[in-house]
Amino acid sequence: MMKTEFTGRCLVAGAATGEVLQAEIGLSFWGGVDPFTGIVIDTHHPLQGSCITGKILAIPSGRGSCTGSSVLLELILNGHAPAALVFAEDEEILTLGVIVAEEMFGRSLPVVSLGAESFQALRHASHAEVKDGRLIIDRPGSGGSSTTAAPAAPATPPAPHLALAPRDQAMLDGDNGQAAQVAMRIIKRMAELQGAEKLIDITQAHIDGCIYTGPASLRFAERLCDLGARVSVPTSLNAISVDQRRWRQLGIDPALGEPASCLADAYLRMGAKPTFTCAPYLLDTAPAFGEQIVWAESNAVAYANSVLGARTMKYPDYLDICIALTGRAPLSGCHLDAHRHATLQIDLPTLTGLDDSFYPLLGYLIGGLSPNAIPVVTGLERAAPNRDDLKAFGAAFATTSAAPMFHIVGVTPEADTLDQALGHRAPARRLAITPADLRASWRELNSATDRSVDLISLGNPHFSLSECAKLAELCRGRHKHAGVTMIVACGRATYEQAKAAGHVAVLEAFGVQVLNDTCWCMITEPVIPPSTRNLMTNSGKYAHYGPGLVGRKAHFGSLENCVAAACRGEADEQLLGWLG
């Protein structure tokens, strides 16, 4: 075997050895890795079925959900984590999970970023040793044994000095209590990793860490409560793992319902509001253009940055509450003008007769084409997508991309022109999408092998009031097939508005069940009937995650397609007429 040594950037110190498990595609730990076994469950990922436990896991980056940090914390504390993480570039969501484990529970694993060129050498590696940013790999050679040194990774160094304001230093010294102190320690480490020179005030926070991923997520929140944690800015809560007011009525196993509800209560004790929605941009408290905020939940981050023009990073679970406790965030990434410009231009063909399935399908495709780069899309200037279209686009985009935002020329507020979106520079890359590309993505999202439909899954992200109205109009005077279950997930505020407008009564007459507080990424049996074989959804996000999360195949189509399937008990063979 030949040994080659690489020097990368040490994101978390430590040493480990093990078998290399490598992939060329980023992996979302939420919806992609079972938090209790370490097995990859993402049915679209090349590592599906592999176990990451004890391996040197080498992936270009994370992607998708901000809850990846929570899943990794679970794996670290239950003994199913990888031995080390090796990335092609600096990665924050998974790295934060390791930092929290180290700061709060005394458990850790090494994390290193190698740079894209050195990362490619891992493709043929069988075994590796990792120590504080150095990596020695074994790979097939021409006989004998030797060690060569590869070039150091061109990693971006941290800022020379993070200048803490007096109040930041006071929190770090414990003057504001233990909870603020540990929160500031974690923030400081992430700020240094990001190369931030200072911290800034933020006006509001949205917490994604209230999702119950296992005992570790509850231990984290209760530990903060025990330390006296109280939020210092207005703070909303993401969808949780159960409908908190009705989980017993729905037949949820107390082994999930009780800790999931206790986790939500812990965040309420810290002063957060019981919004329980994955679409905080639908609330009256949605931020204004240019407002500096801290939001987690991948689809909400994409929407806030791209559609509202507010400013937030793609904050990992647990960093969100740390910043809410202190009111201070690193001045880096999308908080800065220079980091909000597109570097990838994507041109669309002329398409006609589009329905609402186009936007999640397009977002899913574009996210995969821009795994880390902020894209700008041309060709929709006359299409006039509405807020629901952009919500669906952003959620699907954030499923396949790690980028925190996108631009659509003539649609999103920082893309009045292509030149503005690009920051008055030429794009680093330019791609053209074809109808064949869209058809390939549609086939990827349609994993079902027969036309039968047993479950209609709507509301990922949570339904808006206008979506409730549209669905009610499609359902009015009709009734679903007896063998089909149809469920809509929406936030409490939207539900009350839809009920007052009469939409809920129409939906219930059709046979729709409406759930609050939770979202499809957390819904399991018995809410999903055990007899379910195939589901149908209009969400690109859920068509991707659903098969891995609940073990069912998916049909993907428009909202009108979903209602038609609910009435017939089967999906149309030609769902996307506009694609031919």
Short mmCIF file of C-alpha atoms in Angstrom, two decimals, residues 37-376:
data_model
loop_
_atom_site.label_atom_id
_atom_site.label_comp_id
_atom_site.label_asym_id
_atom_site.label_seq_id
_atom_site.Cartn_x
_atom_site.Cartn_y
_atom_site.Cartn_z
CA THR A 37 -27.77 3.14 14.01
CA GLY A 38 -25.50 5.32 11.85
CA ILE A 39 -26.89 3.76 8.66
CA VAL A 40 -27.35 6.03 5.63
CA ILE A 41 -31.07 6.07 4.80
CA ASP A 42 -31.13 8.68 2.02
CA THR A 43 -32.43 6.62 -0.90
CA HIS A 44 -30.94 9.11 -3.38
CA HIS A 45 -27.39 9.01 -1.97
CA PRO A 46 -24.63 6.67 -3.20
CA LEU A 47 -23.85 5.63 0.39
CA GLN A 48 -27.39 4.38 1.05
CA GLY A 49 -27.26 1.32 3.27
CA SER A 50 -23.69 1.97 4.45
CA CYS A 51 -22.94 2.36 8.15
CA ILE A 52 -20.85 5.41 9.07
CA THR A 53 -20.13 4.23 12.63
CA GLY A 54 -16.40 4.12 13.33
CA LYS A 55 -15.52 5.13 9.75
CA ILE A 56 -13.45 8.02 8.47
CA LEU A 57 -16.40 9.62 6.67
CA ALA A 58 -15.23 11.68 3.70
CA ILE A 59 -17.89 13.78 1.97
CA PRO A 60 -17.48 17.09 0.12
CA SER A 61 -19.79 18.86 2.56
CA GLY A 62 -23.04 18.53 4.40
CA ARG A 63 -26.23 19.66 2.68
CA GLY A 64 -29.92 20.00 3.31
CA SER A 65 -31.30 20.28 6.81
CA CYS A 66 -29.90 22.42 9.62
CA THR A 67 -30.86 19.52 11.94
CA GLY A 68 -27.78 17.61 10.77
CA SER A 69 -25.92 18.97 13.80
CA SER A 70 -28.56 17.48 16.12
CA VAL A 71 -28.38 14.06 14.43
CA LEU A 72 -24.60 14.07 14.74
CA LEU A 73 -24.83 14.94 18.44
CA GLU A 74 -27.14 11.94 18.89
CA LEU A 75 -24.65 9.70 17.11
CA ILE A 76 -21.73 10.98 19.19
CA LEU A 77 -23.52 10.46 22.49
CA ASN A 78 -24.96 7.02 21.62
CA GLY A 79 -21.72 5.62 20.21
CA HIS A 80 -22.69 5.42 16.52
CA ALA A 81 -20.76 8.40 15.18
CA PRO A 82 -18.03 8.24 12.56
CA ALA A 83 -14.47 8.13 13.87
CA ALA A 84 -13.69 11.37 12.01
CA LEU A 85 -15.18 13.70 9.44
CA VAL A 86 -13.22 14.80 6.37
CA PHE A 87 -14.65 17.49 4.07
CA ALA A 88 -13.55 19.04 0.81
CA GLU A 89 -14.24 22.47 2.28
CA ASP A 90 -15.06 24.13 5.57
CA GLU A 91 -18.43 22.83 6.78
CA GLU A 92 -20.49 24.34 9.58
CA ILE A 93 -23.63 22.31 10.32
CA LEU A 94 -21.92 19.02 11.16
CA THR A 95 -18.90 20.72 12.69
CA LEU A 96 -21.20 22.57 15.08
CA GLY A 97 -22.64 19.25 16.25
CA VAL A 98 -19.14 18.15 17.24
CA ILE A 99 -18.40 21.47 18.96
CA VAL A 100 -21.57 21.20 21.06
CA ALA A 101 -20.72 17.63 22.03
CA GLU A 102 -17.27 18.79 23.11
CA GLU A 103 -18.34 21.95 24.97
CA MET A 104 -21.36 20.50 26.77
CA PHE A 105 -20.77 16.76 27.07
CA GLY A 106 -17.00 16.25 26.85
CA ARG A 107 -17.25 14.02 23.74
CA SER A 108 -15.68 14.79 20.38
CA LEU A 109 -14.22 13.56 17.10
CA PRO A 110 -11.71 15.16 14.70
CA VAL A 111 -12.98 17.26 11.79
CA VAL A 112 -10.78 18.42 8.92
CA SER A 113 -11.30 20.18 5.59
CA LEU A 114 -8.81 19.18 2.89
CA GLY A 115 -9.61 21.36 -0.10
CA ALA A 116 -11.21 20.05 -3.28
CA GLU A 117 -8.03 18.80 -4.97
CA SER A 118 -6.73 16.78 -2.02
CA PHE A 119 -10.21 15.44 -1.30
CA GLN A 120 -10.27 13.73 -4.69
CA ALA A 121 -7.35 11.56 -3.61
CA LEU A 122 -9.61 9.86 -1.05
CA ARG A 123 -11.57 8.21 -3.85
CA HIS A 124 -9.26 5.18 -3.79
CA ALA A 125 -8.30 5.28 -0.10
CA SER A 126 -8.99 2.21 2.02
CA HIS A 127 -7.78 3.34 5.46
CA ALA A 128 -6.81 6.66 7.01
CA GLU A 129 -5.31 8.25 10.08
CA VAL A 130 -6.48 11.71 11.14
CA LYS A 131 -4.75 13.98 13.62
CA ASP A 132 -5.36 17.70 14.10
CA GLY A 133 -5.82 18.58 10.43
CA ARG A 134 -3.37 16.02 9.03
CA LEU A 135 -4.57 12.98 7.12
CA ILE A 136 -2.54 9.91 6.13
CA ILE A 137 -4.29 7.58 3.71
CA ASP A 138 -3.56 4.06 2.47
CA ARG A 139 -4.25 3.36 -1.18
CA PRO A 140 -3.12 0.74 -3.71
CA GLY A 141 0.42 1.28 -4.97
CA SER A 142 3.02 -0.41 -7.13
CA GLY A 143 4.53 -2.50 -4.35
CA GLY A 144 6.46 -1.72 -1.23
CA SER A 145 5.51 0.90 1.30
CA SER A 146 6.30 4.59 1.28
CA THR A 147 4.87 7.86 2.50
CA THR A 148 4.59 10.96 0.36
CA ALA A 149 3.42 14.42 1.32
CA ALA A 150 0.70 16.05 -0.70
CA PRO A 151 0.31 19.83 -1.00
CA ALA A 152 -1.43 21.56 1.88
CA ALA A 153 -5.09 22.37 1.35
CA PRO A 154 -5.81 25.93 0.25
CA ALA A 155 -8.14 26.40 3.21
CA THR A 156 -9.22 29.89 4.18
CA PRO A 157 -7.61 30.81 7.50
CA PRO A 158 -9.66 32.35 10.27
CA ALA A 159 -9.53 36.07 10.91
CA PRO A 160 -6.39 37.08 12.82
CA HIS A 161 -8.45 38.19 15.75
CA LEU A 162 -12.10 38.07 16.75
CA ALA A 163 -12.73 41.40 18.44
CA LEU A 164 -15.23 40.84 21.24
CA ALA A 165 -17.25 43.80 22.49
CA PRO A 166 -17.16 44.36 26.27
CA ARG A 167 -20.60 42.75 26.69
CA ASP A 168 -19.45 39.71 24.66
CA GLN A 169 -16.44 39.31 26.91
CA ALA A 170 -18.66 39.73 29.98
CA MET A 171 -20.84 36.85 28.80
CA LEU A 172 -17.76 34.77 28.06
CA ASP A 173 -16.53 35.47 31.60
CA GLY A 174 -19.85 34.28 33.07
CA ASP A 175 -21.18 37.66 34.17
CA ASN A 176 -24.56 36.92 32.55
CA GLY A 177 -24.91 33.41 33.94
CA GLN A 178 -23.75 29.94 32.97
CA ALA A 179 -26.12 29.45 30.02
CA ALA A 180 -24.97 32.65 28.32
CA GLN A 181 -21.36 31.71 29.06
CA VAL A 182 -21.49 28.29 27.38
CA ALA A 183 -23.51 29.80 24.51
CA MET A 184 -20.87 32.48 23.96
CA ARG A 185 -18.08 29.88 24.02
CA ILE A 186 -19.81 27.99 21.21
CA ILE A 187 -20.51 31.20 19.26
CA LYS A 188 -16.88 32.28 19.61
CA ARG A 189 -15.58 29.00 18.24
CA MET A 190 -17.92 29.15 15.25
CA ALA A 191 -17.09 32.81 14.60
CA GLU A 192 -13.39 31.96 14.51
CA LEU A 193 -14.06 29.03 12.19
CA GLN A 194 -16.00 31.34 9.86
CA GLY A 195 -13.30 34.03 9.94
CA ALA A 196 -15.58 36.65 11.49
CA GLU A 197 -13.88 39.75 12.88
CA LYS A 198 -16.71 40.69 15.23
CA LEU A 199 -20.19 39.83 16.46
CA ILE A 200 -23.34 41.78 15.60
CA ASP A 201 -26.76 42.32 17.16
CA ILE A 202 -29.65 40.35 15.71
CA THR A 203 -33.34 41.25 15.96
CA GLN A 204 -34.98 37.80 16.11
CA ALA A 205 -34.29 34.08 16.08
CA HIS A 206 -36.04 30.98 14.76
CA ILE A 207 -35.08 27.76 16.55
CA ASP A 208 -34.82 24.47 14.66
CA GLY A 209 -33.27 22.53 17.54
CA CYS A 210 -36.71 21.91 19.07
CA ILE A 211 -37.07 18.87 16.78
CA TYR A 212 -36.68 15.68 18.80
CA THR A 213 -33.95 13.60 17.19
CA GLY A 214 -33.40 11.45 20.28
CA PRO A 215 -32.33 11.70 23.93
CA ALA A 216 -29.38 13.97 23.16
CA SER A 217 -31.60 16.76 21.83
CA LEU A 218 -33.59 16.74 25.06
CA ARG A 219 -30.44 16.54 27.21
CA PHE A 220 -29.06 19.61 25.45
CA ALA A 221 -32.19 21.72 25.99
CA GLU A 222 -32.71 20.64 29.60
CA ARG A 223 -29.05 21.32 30.33
CA LEU A 224 -29.51 24.89 29.13
CA CYS A 225 -32.65 25.25 31.25
CA ASP A 226 -30.75 23.98 34.28
CA LEU A 227 -28.11 26.65 33.61
CA GLY A 228 -30.80 29.35 33.67
CA ALA A 229 -31.17 29.99 29.93
CA ARG A 230 -33.46 32.82 28.75
CA VAL A 231 -33.67 34.18 25.21
CA SER A 232 -32.68 37.82 24.77
CA VAL A 233 -34.48 38.49 21.45
CA PRO A 234 -37.95 37.55 20.11
CA THR A 235 -37.69 33.85 19.33
CA SER A 236 -40.01 31.58 17.34
CA LEU A 237 -39.98 27.78 17.32
CA ASN A 238 -39.84 25.47 14.34
CA ALA A 239 -42.24 22.58 13.81
CA ILE A 240 -41.71 19.90 16.45
CA SER A 241 -41.93 16.13 16.26
CA VAL A 242 -45.59 15.81 17.31
CA ASP A 243 -48.85 17.75 17.28
CA GLN A 244 -48.32 18.84 20.87
CA ARG A 245 -51.99 19.34 21.72
CA ARG A 246 -53.23 16.09 20.13
CA TRP A 247 -50.45 13.52 20.04
CA ARG A 248 -52.18 11.18 22.47
CA GLN A 249 -55.42 11.43 20.53
CA LEU A 250 -53.49 10.55 17.35
CA GLY A 251 -52.14 7.37 18.92
CA ILE A 252 -48.49 8.44 19.07
CA ASP A 253 -46.34 6.16 21.20
CA PRO A 254 -45.53 7.92 24.50
CA ALA A 255 -41.90 6.88 23.97
CA LEU A 256 -41.85 9.59 21.28
CA GLY A 257 -44.70 11.86 22.32
CA GLU A 258 -43.55 12.53 25.88
CA PRO A 259 -39.90 13.48 25.22
CA ALA A 260 -40.85 15.40 22.06
CA SER A 261 -43.40 17.43 24.04
CA CYS A 262 -40.93 17.90 26.90
CA LEU A 263 -38.36 19.21 24.42
CA ALA A 264 -40.82 21.81 23.15
CA ASP A 265 -41.64 22.78 26.73
CA ALA A 266 -37.94 23.26 27.50
CA TYR A 267 -37.64 25.87 24.76
CA LEU A 268 -40.82 27.55 25.98
CA ARG A 269 -39.23 27.79 29.44
CA MET A 270 -36.34 29.62 27.81
CA GLY A 271 -38.81 32.25 26.60
CA ALA A 272 -39.46 31.16 23.01
CA LYS A 273 -42.97 31.54 21.54
CA PRO A 274 -45.07 28.42 20.70
CA THR A 275 -45.23 29.14 16.96
CA PHE A 276 -44.28 25.55 15.99
CA THR A 277 -43.96 26.18 12.26
CA CYS A 278 -41.29 25.45 9.67
CA ALA A 279 -42.51 28.50 7.73
CA PRO A 280 -41.85 31.46 10.08
CA TYR A 281 -41.98 33.79 7.08
CA LEU A 282 -45.78 33.28 7.15
CA LEU A 283 -46.02 34.81 10.64
CA ASP A 284 -46.78 38.46 11.35
CA THR A 285 -43.26 38.71 12.79
CA ALA A 286 -41.54 37.98 9.45
CA PRO A 287 -38.41 40.15 9.09
CA ALA A 288 -38.03 43.11 6.75
CA PHE A 289 -35.56 43.57 3.92
CA GLY A 290 -32.02 43.99 5.26
CA GLU A 291 -32.89 42.91 8.81
CA GLN A 292 -30.14 40.94 10.57
CA ILE A 293 -31.69 37.76 11.98
CA VAL A 294 -30.72 34.24 13.06
CA TRP A 295 -32.91 31.56 11.53
CA ALA A 296 -32.34 27.83 11.36
CA GLU A 297 -34.51 25.37 9.30
CA SER A 298 -33.11 25.12 5.80
CA ASN A 299 -36.20 26.18 3.85
CA ALA A 300 -36.78 29.18 6.13
CA VAL A 301 -33.18 30.33 5.69
CA ALA A 302 -33.46 30.13 1.90
CA TYR A 303 -36.75 32.05 1.93
CA ALA A 304 -35.58 34.72 4.38
CA ASN A 305 -32.41 35.50 2.45
CA SER A 306 -33.74 35.09 -1.07
CA VAL A 307 -37.38 36.21 -1.02
CA LEU A 308 -37.54 38.60 1.95
CA GLY A 309 -34.01 39.97 1.61
CA ALA A 310 -33.38 39.54 5.33
CA ARG A 311 -29.92 38.41 6.38
CA THR A 312 -29.09 35.11 8.03
CA MET A 313 -26.63 32.29 7.72
CA LYS A 314 -27.82 28.71 7.36
CA TYR A 315 -27.55 28.29 11.11
CA PRO A 316 -27.14 24.79 12.50
CA ASP A 317 -29.38 23.47 15.23
CA TYR A 318 -28.05 24.48 18.67
CA LEU A 319 -26.12 27.48 17.36
CA ASP A 320 -29.53 29.06 16.80
CA ILE A 321 -30.49 28.94 20.49
CA CYS A 322 -26.98 29.99 21.58
CA ILE A 323 -27.36 33.15 19.53
CA ALA A 324 -30.92 33.69 20.78
CA LEU A 325 -29.61 33.57 24.37
CA THR A 326 -26.92 36.16 23.72
CA GLY A 327 -28.45 38.24 20.94
CA ARG A 328 -25.08 38.15 19.16
CA ALA A 329 -24.05 36.47 15.91
CA PRO A 330 -20.83 36.26 13.87
CA LEU A 331 -20.58 38.93 11.16
CA SER A 332 -19.90 36.57 8.28
CA GLY A 333 -21.49 34.86 5.30
CA CYS A 334 -24.85 36.21 4.18
CA HIS A 335 -24.83 38.87 6.89
CA LEU A 336 -22.35 40.67 4.58
CA ASP A 337 -23.11 42.24 1.19
CA ALA A 338 -20.11 40.63 -0.48
CA HIS A 339 -21.25 37.09 0.37
CA ARG A 340 -24.77 37.42 -1.01
CA HIS A 341 -23.87 37.58 -4.70
CA ALA A 342 -24.35 34.70 -7.12
CA THR A 343 -21.37 32.93 -8.62
CA LEU A 344 -23.32 30.45 -10.77
CA GLN A 345 -25.67 31.49 -13.59
CA ILE A 346 -28.38 29.03 -14.60
CA ASP A 347 -30.41 29.72 -17.75
CA LEU A 348 -33.85 28.20 -18.32
CA PRO A 349 -35.50 27.33 -21.63
CA THR A 350 -38.86 28.76 -22.59
CA LEU A 351 -41.57 26.59 -21.06
CA THR A 352 -45.32 27.05 -21.33
CA GLY A 353 -48.39 25.66 -19.58
CA LEU A 354 -46.60 25.38 -16.23
CA ASP A 355 -48.39 24.23 -13.10
CA ASP A 356 -47.32 24.52 -9.46
CA SER A 357 -45.21 21.34 -9.66
CA PHE A 358 -42.68 23.23 -11.78
CA TYR A 359 -41.20 25.29 -8.96
CA PRO A 360 -40.33 22.52 -6.47
CA LEU A 361 -39.02 20.40 -9.35
CA LEU A 362 -36.85 23.28 -10.57
CA GLY A 363 -35.61 24.07 -7.06
CA TYR A 364 -34.63 20.43 -6.54
CA LEU A 365 -32.70 20.37 -9.81
CA ILE A 366 -30.96 23.71 -9.26
CA GLY A 367 -29.98 22.78 -5.72
CA GLY A 368 -28.21 19.71 -7.05
CA LEU A 369 -26.43 21.79 -9.69
CA SER A 370 -25.23 24.28 -7.07
CA PRO A 371 -24.23 22.18 -4.06
CA ASN A 372 -22.42 25.11 -2.42
CA ALA A 373 -22.57 28.08 -4.79
CA ILE A 374 -25.30 30.75 -4.71
CA PRO A 375 -27.09 30.53 -8.09
CA VAL A 376 -28.90 33.15 -10.13
#
